[in-house]
């Protein structure tokens, strides 16, 4: 079937693999060419969805030192996730919207995450989620649609603090979020989906004069060109033709220049101040395997 059954690294250590009938990786044995193994990992799978149900980690003596288990509902969504290491058990549990929830109006769709209960047992660490039950009234036009049915509306954390998702754009990205302190943060995006500004709104919602705005500019490649902080301080980034970072400068004129080898490893770093005076230099040497000497 073309599946990898073993490989040998540069030190001669062999790693072997086994698969179940569905092609899922069921066993990994490290250093199996030594007559014994240093570590073995076995995984059981849920055939219906090709999802892991249990993963066991063995030490060189063949004892299970750690196990990870997943429990799923009939639709393949995870109900619980547990980790056992011989001393402690850490279990996370999840609840999803059911047909009953949809009928009662508490959920817009079946399968949306309702709550996530973390691994802590000494304190309450359950987080709940609620969603918009219908489209916004202005959704006859995509440009004025504030939210769609099923968009995340609120998240309540274990301390009862509520985060509200007020509006979304047509691609489902949040445009405005209110935190537990009542502070509203607005987000703007490039037509290609890149975040271009984060605006922590002040008391005057009609003006940006009292907002704290962080702006992000991009090169046409999508790489970050400049990040400008609310106070006007900025950090700019320059890349070579291979899109590798070569220079970082700030608004004060301080700069870091990276010299790269053909593999893209940084072999030299020069730090200069605003006058161009070299303040620090750092050199690195790599071997033919790309390892730092």
JSON list of C-alpha atoms in Angstrom, two decimals, residues 110-228:
[
{"chain": "A", "resi": 110, "resn": "UNK", "atom": "CA", "xyz": [-27.06, 20.58, 16.24]},
{"chain": "A", "resi": 111, "resn": "UNK", "atom": "CA", "xyz": [-23.39, 19.93, 17.00]},
{"chain": "A", "resi": 112, "resn": "UNK", "atom": "CA", "xyz": [-22.25, 23.36, 18.19]},
{"chain": "A", "resi": 113, "resn": "UNK", "atom": "CA", "xyz": [-20.06, 23.30, 21.28]},
{"chain": "A", "resi": 114, "resn": "UNK", "atom": "CA", "xyz": [-22.06, 24.21, 24.41]},
{"chain": "A", "resi": 115, "resn": "UNK", "atom": "CA", "xyz": [-19.46, 23.79, 27.12]},
{"chain": "A", "resi": 116, "resn": "UNK", "atom": "CA", "xyz": [-15.92, 22.65, 27.83]},
{"chain": "A", "resi": 117, "resn": "UNK", "atom": "CA", "xyz": [-15.04, 21.40, 31.30]},
{"chain": "A", "resi": 118, "resn": "UNK", "atom": "CA", "xyz": [-11.30, 21.40, 31.95]},
{"chain": "A", "resi": 119, "resn": "UNK", "atom": "CA", "xyz": [-9.06, 19.05, 33.88]},
{"chain": "A", "resi": 120, "resn": "UNK", "atom": "CA", "xyz": [-9.07, 20.92, 37.20]},
{"chain": "A", "resi": 121, "resn": "UNK", "atom": "CA", "xyz": [-10.87, 19.20, 40.07]},
{"chain": "A", "resi": 122, "resn": "UNK", "atom": "CA", "xyz": [-9.98, 21.65, 42.84]},
{"chain": "A", "resi": 123, "resn": "UNK", "atom": "CA", "xyz": [-11.72, 24.59, 41.17]},
{"chain": "A", "resi": 124, "resn": "UNK", "atom": "CA", "xyz": [-14.53, 25.10, 38.68]},
{"chain": "A", "resi": 125, "resn": "UNK", "atom": "CA", "xyz": [-13.03, 25.46, 35.19]},
{"chain": "A", "resi": 126, "resn": "UNK", "atom": "CA", "xyz": [-16.06, 25.06, 32.93]},
{"chain": "A", "resi": 127, "resn": "UNK", "atom": "CA", "xyz": [-16.53, 27.40, 29.98]},
{"chain": "A", "resi": 128, "resn": "UNK", "atom": "CA", "xyz": [-19.87, 27.82, 28.18]},
{"chain": "A", "resi": 129, "resn": "UNK", "atom": "CA", "xyz": [-20.74, 29.03, 24.68]},
{"chain": "A", "resi": 130, "resn": "UNK", "atom": "CA", "xyz": [-23.90, 30.52, 23.19]},
{"chain": "A", "resi": 131, "resn": "UNK", "atom": "CA", "xyz": [-24.75, 31.45, 19.61]},
{"chain": "A", "resi": 132, "resn": "UNK", "atom": "CA", "xyz": [-26.94, 33.79, 17.61]},
{"chain": "A", "resi": 133, "resn": "UNK", "atom": "CA", "xyz": [-30.31, 32.12, 17.03]},
{"chain": "A", "resi": 134, "resn": "UNK", "atom": "CA", "xyz": [-31.10, 33.98, 13.80]},
{"chain": "A", "resi": 135, "resn": "UNK", "atom": "CA", "xyz": [-29.58, 36.19, 11.12]},
{"chain": "A", "resi": 136, "resn": "UNK", "atom": "CA", "xyz": [-29.34, 39.89, 11.83]},
{"chain": "A", "resi": 137, "resn": "UNK", "atom": "CA", "xyz": [-32.26, 41.88, 10.44]},
{"chain": "A", "resi": 138, "resn": "UNK", "atom": "CA", "xyz": [-29.94, 43.63, 7.97]},
{"chain": "A", "resi": 139, "resn": "UNK", "atom": "CA", "xyz": [-28.62, 40.42, 6.44]},
{"chain": "A", "resi": 140, "resn": "UNK", "atom": "CA", "xyz": [-30.48, 40.97, 3.19]},
{"chain": "A", "resi": 141, "resn": "UNK", "atom": "CA", "xyz": [-27.23, 42.74, 2.24]},
{"chain": "A", "resi": 142, "resn": "UNK", "atom": "CA", "xyz": [-23.87, 41.04, 2.96]},
{"chain": "A", "resi": 143, "resn": "UNK", "atom": "CA", "xyz": [-22.23, 44.43, 3.53]},
{"chain": "A", "resi": 144, "resn": "UNK", "atom": "CA", "xyz": [-24.58, 45.30, 6.39]},
{"chain": "A", "resi": 145, "resn": "UNK", "atom": "CA", "xyz": [-25.06, 41.85, 7.93]},
{"chain": "A", "resi": 146, "resn": "UNK", "atom": "CA", "xyz": [-23.85, 42.02, 11.53]},
{"chain": "A", "resi": 147, "resn": "UNK", "atom": "CA", "xyz": [-24.09, 38.32, 12.27]},
{"chain": "A", "resi": 148, "resn": "UNK", "atom": "CA", "xyz": [-25.48, 35.07, 10.93]},
{"chain": "A", "resi": 149, "resn": "UNK", "atom": "CA", "xyz": [-27.44, 32.33, 12.62]},
{"chain": "A", "resi": 150, "resn": "UNK", "atom": "CA", "xyz": [-24.96, 30.07, 14.40]},
{"chain": "A", "resi": 151, "resn": "UNK", "atom": "CA", "xyz": [-22.23, 32.69, 14.84]},
{"chain": "A", "resi": 152, "resn": "UNK", "atom": "CA", "xyz": [-20.68, 32.65, 18.31]},
{"chain": "A", "resi": 153, "resn": "UNK", "atom": "CA", "xyz": [-22.43, 35.23, 20.53]},
{"chain": "A", "resi": 154, "resn": "UNK", "atom": "CA", "xyz": [-21.03, 34.80, 24.04]},
{"chain": "A", "resi": 155, "resn": "UNK", "atom": "CA", "xyz": [-18.36, 32.91, 25.93]},
{"chain": "A", "resi": 156, "resn": "UNK", "atom": "CA", "xyz": [-18.63, 32.67, 29.73]},
{"chain": "A", "resi": 157, "resn": "UNK", "atom": "CA", "xyz": [-15.49, 31.50, 31.52]},
{"chain": "A", "resi": 158, "resn": "UNK", "atom": "CA", "xyz": [-15.15, 29.62, 34.79]},
{"chain": "A", "resi": 159, "resn": "UNK", "atom": "CA", "xyz": [-15.28, 32.86, 36.81]},
{"chain": "A", "resi": 160, "resn": "UNK", "atom": "CA", "xyz": [-18.49, 34.00, 35.16]},
{"chain": "A", "resi": 161, "resn": "UNK", "atom": "CA", "xyz": [-16.80, 36.61, 32.98]},
{"chain": "A", "resi": 162, "resn": "UNK", "atom": "CA", "xyz": [-18.58, 37.13, 29.67]},
{"chain": "A", "resi": 163, "resn": "UNK", "atom": "CA", "xyz": [-17.02, 37.92, 26.32]},
{"chain": "A", "resi": 164, "resn": "UNK", "atom": "CA", "xyz": [-19.50, 39.07, 23.66]},
{"chain": "A", "resi": 165, "resn": "UNK", "atom": "CA", "xyz": [-18.97, 38.78, 19.91]},
{"chain": "A", "resi": 166, "resn": "UNK", "atom": "CA", "xyz": [-20.96, 41.74, 18.62]},
{"chain": "A", "resi": 167, "resn": "UNK", "atom": "CA", "xyz": [-20.47, 41.75, 14.86]},
{"chain": "A", "resi": 168, "resn": "UNK", "atom": "CA", "xyz": [-18.90, 39.70, 12.08]},
{"chain": "A", "resi": 169, "resn": "UNK", "atom": "CA", "xyz": [-17.90, 40.34, 8.49]},
{"chain": "A", "resi": 170, "resn": "UNK", "atom": "CA", "xyz": [-19.17, 38.38, 5.51]},
{"chain": "A", "resi": 171, "resn": "UNK", "atom": "CA", "xyz": [-16.35, 35.85, 5.85]},
{"chain": "A", "resi": 172, "resn": "UNK", "atom": "CA", "xyz": [-17.28, 35.05, 9.46]},
{"chain": "A", "resi": 173, "resn": "UNK", "atom": "CA", "xyz": [-14.40, 36.96, 11.03]},
{"chain": "A", "resi": 174, "resn": "UNK", "atom": "CA", "xyz": [-15.21, 38.93, 14.22]},
{"chain": "A", "resi": 175, "resn": "UNK", "atom": "CA", "xyz": [-15.36, 42.68, 13.69]},
{"chain": "A", "resi": 176, "resn": "UNK", "atom": "CA", "xyz": [-16.23, 43.76, 17.22]},
{"chain": "A", "resi": 177, "resn": "UNK", "atom": "CA", "xyz": [-15.76, 42.00, 20.58]},
{"chain": "A", "resi": 178, "resn": "UNK", "atom": "CA", "xyz": [-16.70, 43.24, 24.06]},
{"chain": "A", "resi": 179, "resn": "UNK", "atom": "CA", "xyz": [-14.69, 41.80, 26.93]},
{"chain": "A", "resi": 180, "resn": "UNK", "atom": "CA", "xyz": [-15.76, 41.15, 30.51]},
{"chain": "A", "resi": 181, "resn": "UNK", "atom": "CA", "xyz": [-14.79, 44.70, 31.52]},
{"chain": "A", "resi": 182, "resn": "UNK", "atom": "CA", "xyz": [-17.05, 46.23, 28.90]},
{"chain": "A", "resi": 183, "resn": "UNK", "atom": "CA", "xyz": [-14.14, 47.24, 26.66]},
{"chain": "A", "resi": 184, "resn": "UNK", "atom": "CA", "xyz": [-14.95, 46.96, 22.96]},
{"chain": "A", "resi": 185, "resn": "UNK", "atom": "CA", "xyz": [-12.24, 46.00, 20.48]},
{"chain": "A", "resi": 186, "resn": "UNK", "atom": "CA", "xyz": [-12.84, 46.37, 16.75]},
{"chain": "A", "resi": 187, "resn": "UNK", "atom": "CA", "xyz": [-10.94, 44.53, 14.02]},
{"chain": "A", "resi": 188, "resn": "UNK", "atom": "CA", "xyz": [-10.37, 45.37, 10.37]},
{"chain": "A", "resi": 189, "resn": "UNK", "atom": "CA", "xyz": [-9.07, 43.08, 7.66]},
{"chain": "A", "resi": 190, "resn": "UNK", "atom": "CA", "xyz": [-7.32, 43.20, 4.31]},
{"chain": "A", "resi": 191, "resn": "UNK", "atom": "CA", "xyz": [-9.37, 41.95, 1.32]},
{"chain": "A", "resi": 192, "resn": "UNK", "atom": "CA", "xyz": [-7.19, 38.82, 1.48]},
{"chain": "A", "resi": 193, "resn": "UNK", "atom": "CA", "xyz": [-8.21, 38.21, 5.09]},
{"chain": "A", "resi": 194, "resn": "UNK", "atom": "CA", "xyz": [-5.14, 39.52, 6.91]},
{"chain": "A", "resi": 195, "resn": "UNK", "atom": "CA", "xyz": [-5.72, 41.45, 10.13]},
{"chain": "A", "resi": 196, "resn": "UNK", "atom": "CA", "xyz": [-4.84, 45.10, 9.47]},
{"chain": "A", "resi": 197, "resn": "UNK", "atom": "CA", "xyz": [-5.92, 46.90, 12.64]},
{"chain": "A", "resi": 198, "resn": "UNK", "atom": "CA", "xyz": [-6.97, 46.24, 16.21]},
{"chain": "A", "resi": 199, "resn": "UNK", "atom": "CA", "xyz": [-8.84, 49.15, 17.77]},
{"chain": "A", "resi": 200, "resn": "UNK", "atom": "CA", "xyz": [-9.47, 49.22, 21.51]},
{"chain": "A", "resi": 201, "resn": "UNK", "atom": "CA", "xyz": [-12.31, 51.70, 21.64]},
{"chain": "A", "resi": 202, "resn": "UNK", "atom": "CA", "xyz": [-12.46, 54.61, 24.04]},
{"chain": "A", "resi": 203, "resn": "UNK", "atom": "CA", "xyz": [-15.50, 56.24, 25.62]},
{"chain": "A", "resi": 204, "resn": "UNK", "atom": "CA", "xyz": [-16.42, 58.13, 22.43]},
{"chain": "A", "resi": 205, "resn": "UNK", "atom": "CA", "xyz": [-17.76, 55.50, 20.04]},
{"chain": "A", "resi": 206, "resn": "UNK", "atom": "CA", "xyz": [-18.17, 58.07, 17.25]},
{"chain": "A", "resi": 207, "resn": "UNK", "atom": "CA", "xyz": [-14.47, 58.92, 17.04]},
{"chain": "A", "resi": 208, "resn": "UNK", "atom": "CA", "xyz": [-11.11, 57.15, 16.96]},
{"chain": "A", "resi": 209, "resn": "UNK", "atom": "CA", "xyz": [-9.40, 60.00, 18.80]},
{"chain": "A", "resi": 210, "resn": "UNK", "atom": "CA", "xyz": [-9.52, 58.18, 22.13]},
{"chain": "A", "resi": 211, "resn": "UNK", "atom": "CA", "xyz": [-8.96, 54.70, 20.70]},
{"chain": "A", "resi": 212, "resn": "UNK", "atom": "CA", "xyz": [-5.80, 52.64, 21.11]},
{"chain": "A", "resi": 213, "resn": "UNK", "atom": "CA", "xyz": [-5.10, 51.39, 17.59]},
{"chain": "A", "resi": 214, "resn": "UNK", "atom": "CA", "xyz": [-2.49, 48.85, 16.51]},
{"chain": "A", "resi": 215, "resn": "UNK", "atom": "CA", "xyz": [-2.02, 48.69, 12.74]},
{"chain": "A", "resi": 216, "resn": "UNK", "atom": "CA", "xyz": [-0.39, 45.96, 10.67]},
{"chain": "A", "resi": 217, "resn": "UNK", "atom": "CA", "xyz": [0.89, 46.56, 7.13]},
{"chain": "A", "resi": 218, "resn": "UNK", "atom": "CA", "xyz": [1.82, 43.77, 4.74]},
{"chain": "A", "resi": 219, "resn": "UNK", "atom": "CA", "xyz": [4.01, 43.17, 1.73]},
{"chain": "A", "resi": 220, "resn": "UNK", "atom": "CA", "xyz": [2.17, 41.90, -1.37]},
{"chain": "A", "resi": 221, "resn": "UNK", "atom": "CA", "xyz": [3.39, 38.41, -0.45]},
{"chain": "A", "resi": 222, "resn": "UNK", "atom": "CA", "xyz": [1.39, 38.51, 2.79]},
{"chain": "A", "resi": 223, "resn": "UNK", "atom": "CA", "xyz": [4.45, 38.85, 4.99]},
{"chain": "A", "resi": 224, "resn": "UNK", "atom": "CA", "xyz": [4.19, 41.45, 7.74]},
{"chain": "A", "resi": 225, "resn": "UNK", "atom": "CA", "xyz": [5.79, 44.73, 6.65]},
{"chain": "A", "resi": 226, "resn": "UNK", "atom": "CA", "xyz": [5.23, 46.93, 9.69]},
{"chain": "A", "resi": 227, "resn": "UNK", "atom": "CA", "xyz": [3.46, 46.86, 13.05]},
{"chain": "A", "resi": 228, "resn": "UNK", "atom": "CA", "xyz": [2.55, 50.28, 14.44]}
]
